[in-house]
Amino acid sequence: MINLGFVGYGYWGPNLVRNFYATVGAAVKKVCDCSLQRLETVKATYPSVDITQDYEELVKDPNIDAVVISTPVSTHFSLAKKALEEGKHLLLEKPMTATVKEAEELIGLAQRKQKVLMVDHIFLYTGAVRKIKKVIEDGELGNIYYFDSVRVNLGLFQHDVNVIWDLAPHDLSIMDYLLAKKPEAISAVGISHFGNLENIAYITVQFPDNLLAHIHVNWLAPVKIRRTLIGGSKKMVVYDDNEPSEKVKIYDCGVTCIENKEDVYQMLVQYRTGDMLAPKLDTTEALKLMSKEFIDSINQNRKPFTDGEAGLRVTRLLEAANESLKEKGRVVKV
Amino acid sequence: MINLGFVGYGYWGPNLVRNFYATVGAAVKKVCDCSLQRLETVKATYPSVDITQDYEELVKDPNIDAVVISTPVSTHFSLAKKALEEGKHLLLEKPMTATVKEAEELIGLAQRKQKVLMVDHIFLYTGAVRKIKKVIEDGELGNIYYFDSVRVNLGLFQHDVNVIWDLAPHDLSIMDYLLAKKPEAISAVGISHFGNLENIAYITVQFPDNLLAHIHVNWLAPVKIRRTLIGGSKKMVVYDDNEPSEKVKIYDCGVTCIENKEDVYQMLVQYRTGDMLAPKLDTTEALKLMSKEFIDSINQNRKPFTDGEAGLRVTRLLEAANESLKEKGRVVKV
Amino acid sequence: MINLGFVGYGYWGPNLVRNFYATVGAAVKKVCDCSLQRLETVKATYPSVDITQDYEELVKDPNIDAVVISTPVSTHFSLAKKALEEGKHLLLEKPMTATVKEAEELIGLAQRKQKVLMVDHIFLYTGAVRKIKKVIEDGELGNIYYFDSVRVNLGLFQHDVNVIWDLAPHDLSIMDYLLAKKPEAISAVGISHFGNLENIAYITVQFPDNLLAHIHVNWLAPVKIRRTLIGGSKKMVVYDDNEPSEKVKIYDCGVTCIENKEDVYQMLVQYRTGDMLAPKLDTTEALKLMSKEFIDSINQNRKPFTDGEAGLRVTRLLEAANESLKEKGRVVKV
Amino acid sequence: MINLGFVGYGYWGPNLVRNFYATVGAAVKKVCDCSLQRLETVKATYPSVDITQDYEELVKDPNIDAVVISTPVSTHFSLAKKALEEGKHLLLEKPMTATVKEAEELIGLAQRKQKVLMVDHIFLYTGAVRKIKKVIEDGELGNIYYFDSVRVNLGLFQHDVNVIWDLAPHDLSIMDYLLAKKPEAISAVGISHFGNLENIAYITVQFPDNLLAHIHVNWLAPVKIRRTLIGGSKKMVVYDDNEPSEKVKIYDCGVTCIENKEDVYQMLVQYRTGDMLAPKLDTTEALKLMSKEFIDSINQNRKPFTDGEAGLRVTRLLEAANESLKEKGRVVKV
């Protein structure tokens, strides 16, 4: 049985507690939050769980094996460092840390302490993303030409990070997992209409081999859009997370270039369109699989699926995107 | 009666001929094309119309008052210049010219010759765009925050221009008309998977007063998307040209920023969501209105709605976008 | 404080318990179910709530003021009768009872005992249905011409009732509430592919004044459809419960008949199409409002919004539909 | 070369003329209509085609081999009879005739005269319906459980026939072709809000072997719906004619009934949901294939695909539906 302590019971924390509560082999022992009111909600829902406003108390509790952190990103590093130093396994909400340096330090610390360091890249546990990964690994898409993701909606402004740090970790972690390639450069433009934090942003990620990724994040759209296009030489994918059931559509269509030396004005590019398949997806809740993975990786003493390195790669892109953002879209090498 | 000569009977030319044929006050006199086969199609459909492979013959025909050009953009300037020099009124397919310099020269020439110079920015004649313009002019949207346009599909590769010059003129002309503001800078990234011409591109246009525009054009998408989001401080618009009937949706939603000096951690930004209205749109065919506007502006001896200046503004953005594209997204002042 | 006892903790029971648990002025005291396993779930979730397998114990508990019944409909009458006889207020899941006679007897009993008798017609508490009711009451639709409802999906076969008794209570209760007219006749055709219970059925309800209602219920459809069309002389409504946000759309369109004595072959019917409005809907959870209404009606000693009479009207239509069903669609007067 | 004469140049006639004009092996010789204005449109569009207001002249023209009739259905029989008597091949617009007796007489006459008698059941020539037919013939759907079709929209009231005779021939011909079974009984309810002709109607067709069909036709809906559900024991089809590209979706889902003698209260029905496939459809225009089929069947001296018998079967259902309609939904044997 892995005994768990939780830090942060705001927006996402209750979901984590609820899922680990139902995870075989996990025991929710203690929840820490600065708000007494939130802690009372914990007590009302889970009378057997201890509560505390004092993180020291939680992190030094010898009965706790692992700490789950879902606080504002600016606090991740110091909280996480303490937990690792106290010999706890660690699950960090995304984005992992506020800087690349912090992420690297946590990875090193976890290695030295031989503890599991996992980042909650939740979308990687969805049936949709896992299916797309399989389709790509099976070579169905052929060469991948582009990755285009839109994640916009009205109504969840953050106060400590801009829209890139808030929404793009989802797209960047999906991109990192699906493409499995090292990006060369990133650029980002954005704009802030309220205060200093950008509420709209466009991110471009350049990869080798003519592969381009683009992400549009926006807190200020009248409609909710969650749609990713992935274009390949053989097939193409539309992943629409708003669709209630047919989230992934695989289009058997493509383009072939014909070298026609004689008549350059003739059609050199041929289109092929075929069937569209919306495969059945595993509908197991992503959070459930993620919780299980954390517990399993501790018990099996192995790297988790979404480990610190995965978190670091996303943080590196976020940091570079922010750098580009400040310089109005200058291309930043990564 | 305005007598018309047409140059170019490829993809768009037949639509122009068909519409002017049905326009009161216009007479289709002659069609010029390099392909004899296409000219035979003209003759079969309109037995009374003359055909020629010789542009000189058309442009020097004293019975012709106005010339309509729908040829590849690289040929626009020389064809247009000749027509103006011969004292013809001129309608140019979009984009107006291949360079800013060419556009400026045509505008100067038309002024000296006192001839109408019009560019076929066809979307500006649709019921949808005209309705959005009215909504903006009436102040319904409040301050405009952003303009975001996606125009992607599979299957219409061009061989003489890249995807920006092919598709973005639509979005740029709509943006120019609706925002009616002078842009400050533009950047573009793109990629070409077949030959030298980019088939995917992302364009960012920066305006003063915290206004940002972004355009995604793509020849290689598995689905057809034609959707523009316009965010304002009071209301927001979704314009989806694929919708069969409800193309324009006006969302009565917005964001208000509250200055809360005491508690910076409290919610400072408030959302308002209200009704959505899909107004009835005028369904008159845009080409019909455009044809009428050309004839009317000649008869009334006035500037047309989509004049050479409008064409120049779009060409200026295209030229700058191409410059940025070649330098991997460098921000170019305009 | 109203103390509540619950009977039935299967599919819907947990939702009722959860909502009343959170309702001000209500206290969940006891849950009764024949399954010990389900009762253990109750105890795990709500440690302070008593559990029992013995309905007698619950219904005779003097500390309980009101009983909430969500068991199979065949058991409603005997359970409800006992509760009323013991002087408890009563909330019955839909459909109210298995026969008209039973419903009438319960109404009489509740009157004599001066107890609240309420039926959980849950859709009548949704923001969507309440908004449509208001639109109708305000006369916006004009004369109502028809009510057409489709409620189909794959995958929730019942074992004690056919698809009409399972799904149509929703549509019939919405129809009863919105139209507020006394039907004249009903007919139903259906078919059963597995055992004796019909899994597809079509119901027609005839009203005076040229008003027709039709309901399609189907357990065996590949897609989920929840869509109601309401046609009026002035405006028409599309209510699509699957839409995440724009569930109600009001079309400003209609038909006018012109008496043209001279030329009967000319267009006598004129169409008018105008704007479409998707009004903002109250998103308060329907169950929350329903729970509050039950408690309020007890405290205020008044008839609840969805009272026994409403339940009876729906049961009367269900009984007549079943009669028609057995005779292959014979029209049955109601 | 088959020389053709056309009767009726109203709504559908121009489409027929245009398609046969482009059909290899067919020559459009003469068009007959009572309106001189319409005939002038013919002359303007096709200068080489003769026009006449006198049907006798057309039908007795020895140079005409075949007659195409697209006039109001009440005139079909007398026009068709004359054409067959004069030894012309015959293409009739749907519905074939106003009565079963008329249809039978035309079939007999065509047989005696050894002439082709074809009915324009246009939807049977679409790529969508042909694909569904193939899927059914290949046994992919298993046993077919139901056929449910909705065809509603605002704005095309007819003045000579009710909504059943106007719209349902499409659904009935599709149903007849796809199911290829002899119906047992039909019933229909409808209502008329303007004059005597029903503008909304619901038709139920009962087949042997637990197969049920249902058709909803409506001239008075605020939205256009063209959607057919076909449920089978193995797979199910959704055919949405409004979809621009994915008109046919095949759901690999179904229901299995498990005989569980021991525990009748346990789940006896099991659901299976799997992939959804939207197959690529042949996009050849249906009218083009239909025109070719008429000419081919004449040249090959064989029965056409949509022959008089197919027309008769649909007319028989229409006649019975009308009979049921007049008696408020009485079930009529067919």
CSV table of C-alpha atoms in Angstrom, one decimal, chain A residues 50-291:
chain,number,residue,atom,x,y,z
A,50,ASP,CA,-6.1,14.0,7.7
A,51,ILE,CA,-5.8,17.7,6.8
A,52,THR,CA,-3.2,20.3,7.4
A,53,GLN,CA,-2.2,23.8,6.5
A,54,ASP,CA,1.5,23.0,7.2
A,55,TYR,CA,3.4,21.5,4.3
A,56,GLU,CA,6.3,20.7,6.6
A,57,GLU,CA,4.1,18.4,8.7
A,58,LEU,CA,3.0,16.6,5.6
A,59,VAL,CA,6.4,16.2,4.0
A,60,LYS,CA,8.0,15.0,7.2
A,61,ASP,CA,5.3,12.5,8.0
A,62,PRO,CA,7.1,9.1,8.0
A,63,ASN,CA,3.9,7.4,7.1
A,64,ILE,CA,3.7,9.1,3.8
A,65,ASP,CA,5.4,7.4,0.9
A,66,ALA,CA,4.6,9.8,-2.0
A,67,VAL,CA,3.5,13.4,-2.5
A,68,VAL,CA,1.1,14.7,-5.1
A,69,ILE,CA,1.5,18.4,-5.9
A,70,SER,CA,-1.2,20.4,-7.7
A,71,THR,CA,-0.4,24.0,-6.6
A,72,PRO,CA,0.5,27.0,-8.8
A,73,VAL,CA,3.5,26.3,-10.9
A,74,SER,CA,5.7,28.9,-9.2
A,75,THR,CA,5.6,26.9,-6.0
A,76,HIS,CA,6.3,23.5,-7.7
A,77,PHE,CA,10.0,23.5,-7.3
A,78,SER,CA,10.4,24.3,-3.6
A,79,LEU,CA,7.6,22.0,-2.6
A,80,ALA,CA,8.9,19.2,-4.9
A,81,LYS,CA,12.5,19.6,-3.7
A,82,LYS,CA,11.5,19.2,-0.1
A,83,ALA,CA,9.5,16.2,-0.8
A,84,LEU,CA,12.3,14.5,-2.7
A,85,GLU,CA,14.8,15.4,0.0
A,86,GLU,CA,12.5,13.8,2.5
A,87,GLY,CA,12.6,10.6,0.4
A,88,LYS,CA,9.1,10.8,-1.0
A,89,HIS,CA,8.1,9.7,-4.5
A,90,LEU,CA,6.6,12.6,-6.4
A,91,LEU,CA,3.8,13.4,-8.8
A,92,LEU,CA,3.8,16.9,-10.2
A,93,GLU,CA,0.9,18.6,-11.9
A,94,LYS,CA,1.7,20.1,-15.3
A,95,PRO,CA,3.7,22.1,-16.2
A,96,MET,CA,6.4,20.5,-14.1
A,97,THR,CA,8.3,23.6,-13.1
A,98,ALA,CA,8.6,27.3,-13.9
A,99,THR,CA,12.1,26.9,-15.4
A,100,VAL,CA,14.3,24.4,-17.1
A,101,LYS,CA,16.9,24.7,-14.4
A,102,GLU,CA,14.4,23.7,-11.7
A,103,ALA,CA,13.2,20.7,-13.8
A,104,GLU,CA,16.8,19.5,-14.3
A,105,GLU,CA,17.6,19.9,-10.6
A,106,LEU,CA,14.5,17.9,-9.6
A,107,ILE,CA,15.4,15.1,-12.1
A,108,GLY,CA,18.9,14.9,-10.6
A,109,LEU,CA,17.6,14.9,-7.1
A,110,ALA,CA,15.1,12.1,-7.8
A,111,GLN,CA,17.8,10.0,-9.4
A,112,ARG,CA,20.1,10.4,-6.4
A,113,LYS,CA,17.3,9.6,-4.0
A,114,GLN,CA,16.1,6.8,-6.3
A,115,LYS,CA,12.6,8.0,-6.2
A,116,VAL,CA,9.9,8.1,-8.8
A,117,LEU,CA,9.4,11.5,-10.4
A,118,MET,CA,6.3,11.7,-12.5
A,119,VAL,CA,4.5,14.6,-14.3
A,120,ASP,CA,0.7,14.6,-14.8
A,121,HIS,CA,0.6,14.9,-18.6
A,122,ILE,CA,-3.0,13.8,-18.4
A,123,PHE,CA,-3.9,13.7,-22.1
A,124,LEU,CA,-1.2,11.0,-22.7
A,125,TYR,CA,-3.4,8.7,-20.8
A,126,THR,CA,-6.6,9.2,-22.9
A,127,GLY,CA,-7.8,6.5,-25.2
A,128,ALA,CA,-7.7,9.1,-28.0
A,129,VAL,CA,-4.0,10.0,-27.8
A,130,ARG,CA,-3.0,6.4,-27.1
A,131,LYS,CA,-4.8,5.3,-30.3
A,132,ILE,CA,-3.2,8.0,-32.4
A,133,LYS,CA,0.2,7.0,-31.0
A,134,LYS,CA,-0.5,3.4,-32.1
A,135,VAL,CA,-1.6,4.5,-35.5
A,136,ILE,CA,1.7,6.5,-35.9
A,137,GLU,CA,3.9,3.7,-34.6
A,138,ASP,CA,2.2,1.3,-37.0
A,139,GLY,CA,3.3,3.6,-39.8
A,140,GLU,CA,-0.2,4.2,-41.0
A,141,LEU,CA,0.3,8.0,-41.4
A,142,GLY,CA,3.6,7.6,-43.3
A,143,ASN,CA,5.9,10.6,-43.0
A,144,ILE,CA,4.4,13.2,-40.7
A,145,TYR,CA,4.2,16.6,-42.3
A,146,TYR,CA,2.6,18.8,-39.6
A,147,PHE,CA,0.9,18.9,-36.2
A,148,ASP,CA,-1.6,21.7,-35.8
A,149,SER,CA,-3.5,22.2,-32.5
A,150,VAL,CA,-6.1,24.6,-31.4
A,151,ARG,CA,-7.2,24.9,-27.8
A,152,VAL,CA,-9.4,27.9,-27.2
A,153,ASN,CA,-12.4,28.8,-25.0
A,154,LEU,CA,-13.9,31.5,-23.0
A,155,GLY,CA,-13.6,31.7,-19.3
A,156,LEU,CA,-10.7,30.3,-17.3
A,157,PHE,CA,-8.2,33.1,-17.0
A,158,GLN,CA,-5.3,32.4,-14.7
A,159,HIS,CA,-3.6,34.9,-12.6
A,160,ASP,CA,-0.1,33.6,-12.2
A,161,VAL,CA,0.8,32.4,-15.7
A,162,ASN,CA,-0.1,33.4,-19.2
A,163,VAL,CA,-2.2,31.3,-21.6
A,164,ILE,CA,0.8,29.5,-22.9
A,165,TRP,CA,1.8,28.1,-19.5
A,166,ASP,CA,-1.8,27.4,-18.8
A,167,LEU,CA,-3.0,25.6,-21.9
A,168,ALA,CA,-0.1,24.8,-24.2
A,169,PRO,CA,1.4,22.1,-21.8
A,170,HIS,CA,-1.4,19.9,-23.0
A,171,ASP,CA,-0.6,20.4,-26.7
A,172,LEU,CA,3.2,20.4,-26.2
A,173,SER,CA,3.1,17.1,-24.2
A,174,ILE,CA,0.8,15.5,-26.8
A,175,MET,CA,3.1,16.8,-29.6
A,176,ASP,CA,6.2,15.6,-27.8
A,177,TYR,CA,4.7,12.1,-27.3
A,178,LEU,CA,3.2,11.6,-30.7
A,179,LEU,CA,6.0,13.1,-32.8
A,180,ALA,CA,8.9,11.8,-30.6
A,181,LYS,CA,11.3,14.1,-32.3
A,182,LYS,CA,13.7,16.8,-31.0
A,183,PRO,CA,12.5,20.3,-32.1
A,184,GLU,CA,15.0,22.7,-33.5
A,185,ALA,CA,13.4,26.1,-32.9
A,186,ILE,CA,10.3,27.7,-31.4
A,187,SER,CA,8.6,31.0,-31.8
A,188,ALA,CA,5.6,32.5,-30.2
A,189,VAL,CA,3.5,35.7,-30.5
A,190,GLY,CA,0.8,36.7,-28.2
A,191,ILE,CA,-1.1,39.6,-26.7
A,192,SER,CA,-2.5,40.6,-23.4
A,193,HIS,CA,-5.7,42.5,-23.1
A,194,PHE,CA,-6.0,42.4,-19.3
A,195,GLY,CA,-2.9,43.1,-17.2
A,196,ASN,CA,0.4,41.6,-18.2
A,197,LEU,CA,-0.4,38.0,-18.9
A,198,GLU,CA,-0.9,37.1,-22.6
A,199,ASN,CA,-4.4,35.7,-23.1
A,200,ILE,CA,-4.0,34.7,-26.8
A,201,ALA,CA,-0.9,33.1,-28.2
A,202,TYR,CA,0.4,31.3,-31.3
A,203,ILE,CA,3.3,29.0,-31.0
A,204,THR,CA,5.4,27.6,-33.9
A,205,VAL,CA,7.7,24.7,-33.4
A,206,GLN,CA,10.2,23.8,-36.1
A,207,PHE,CA,11.5,20.2,-36.4
A,208,PRO,CA,14.0,18.7,-38.8
A,209,ASP,CA,12.8,16.9,-41.9
A,210,ASN,CA,10.3,19.5,-43.0
A,211,LEU,CA,8.0,18.9,-40.0
A,212,LEU,CA,6.2,21.9,-38.5
A,213,ALA,CA,4.0,22.2,-35.5
A,214,HIS,CA,1.7,25.0,-34.5
A,215,ILE,CA,-0.4,25.6,-31.5
A,216,HIS,CA,-3.1,28.2,-31.0
A,217,VAL,CA,-4.1,28.9,-27.4
A,218,ASN,CA,-6.7,31.5,-26.4
A,219,TRP,CA,-8.6,32.3,-23.2
A,220,LEU,CA,-10.9,34.6,-25.1
A,221,ALA,CA,-12.8,32.7,-27.7
A,222,PRO,CA,-16.6,32.6,-27.9
A,223,VAL,CA,-16.6,28.8,-28.6
A,224,LYS,CA,-14.7,25.9,-27.2
A,225,ILE,CA,-12.4,24.3,-29.7
A,226,ARG,CA,-10.0,21.4,-29.0
A,227,ARG,CA,-8.9,20.2,-32.3
A,228,THR,CA,-5.6,18.7,-33.6
A,229,LEU,CA,-4.8,18.0,-37.2
A,230,ILE,CA,-1.9,15.7,-38.0
A,231,GLY,CA,-1.0,15.4,-41.6
A,232,GLY,CA,1.0,12.5,-43.0
A,233,SER,CA,2.1,11.3,-46.4
A,234,LYS,CA,-0.3,8.3,-46.2
A,235,LYS,CA,-3.1,9.2,-43.9
A,236,MET,CA,-4.2,12.2,-41.8
A,237,VAL,CA,-5.8,12.4,-38.4
A,238,VAL,CA,-8.3,14.8,-36.9
A,239,TYR,CA,-8.5,14.6,-33.2
A,240,ASP,CA,-11.5,16.6,-31.8
A,241,ASP,CA,-11.7,16.4,-28.1
A,242,ASN,CA,-15.1,18.1,-28.1
A,243,GLU,CA,-16.7,15.2,-30.0
A,244,PRO,CA,-18.7,13.1,-27.5
A,245,SER,CA,-17.8,9.8,-29.1
A,246,GLU,CA,-15.9,10.0,-32.4
A,247,LYS,CA,-12.9,11.9,-31.1
A,248,VAL,CA,-10.3,10.5,-33.5
A,249,LYS,CA,-10.9,10.3,-37.2
A,250,ILE,CA,-8.3,8.8,-39.6
A,251,TYR,CA,-8.6,9.9,-43.1
A,252,ASP,CA,-7.2,7.6,-45.8
A,253,CYS,CA,-6.1,10.5,-48.0
A,254,GLY,CA,-2.9,11.8,-49.1
A,255,VAL,CA,-0.9,13.6,-51.7
A,256,THR,CA,1.6,12.3,-54.2
A,257,CYS,CA,4.0,14.4,-56.2
A,258,ILE,CA,4.7,13.4,-59.7
A,259,GLU,CA,7.8,14.5,-61.4
A,260,ASN,CA,6.6,15.7,-64.8
A,261,LYS,CA,9.6,17.2,-66.6
A,262,GLU,CA,7.9,17.7,-69.8
A,263,ASP,CA,4.9,19.8,-68.9
A,264,VAL,CA,5.4,21.8,-65.8
A,265,TYR,CA,1.9,23.4,-66.1
A,266,GLN,CA,0.2,20.0,-65.8
A,267,MET,CA,-1.0,18.7,-62.5
A,268,LEU,CA,2.1,17.5,-60.8
A,269,VAL,CA,0.4,16.8,-57.4
A,270,GLN,CA,-2.2,14.1,-57.2
A,271,TYR,CA,-4.7,13.8,-54.4
A,272,ARG,CA,-6.1,10.6,-53.0
A,273,THR,CA,-9.1,10.5,-50.8
A,274,GLY,CA,-10.5,7.3,-49.4
A,275,ASP,CA,-12.4,6.0,-46.4
A,276,MET,CA,-12.5,7.7,-43.0
A,277,LEU,CA,-12.3,5.5,-39.9
A,278,ALA,CA,-13.3,6.6,-36.4
A,279,PRO,CA,-11.8,3.8,-34.3
A,280,LYS,CA,-13.3,2.7,-31.1
A,281,LEU,CA,-11.4,4.2,-28.2
A,282,ASP,CA,-10.7,2.9,-24.8
A,283,THR,CA,-12.9,5.1,-22.6
A,284,THR,CA,-11.2,4.4,-19.3
A,285,GLU,CA,-10.8,7.7,-17.5
A,286,ALA,CA,-7.4,9.1,-18.1
A,287,LEU,CA,-7.0,10.1,-14.5
A,288,LYS,CA,-7.6,6.6,-13.4
A,289,LEU,CA,-4.8,5.2,-15.6
A,290,MET,CA,-2.5,8.0,-14.6
A,291,SER,CA,-3.1,7.3,-10.9
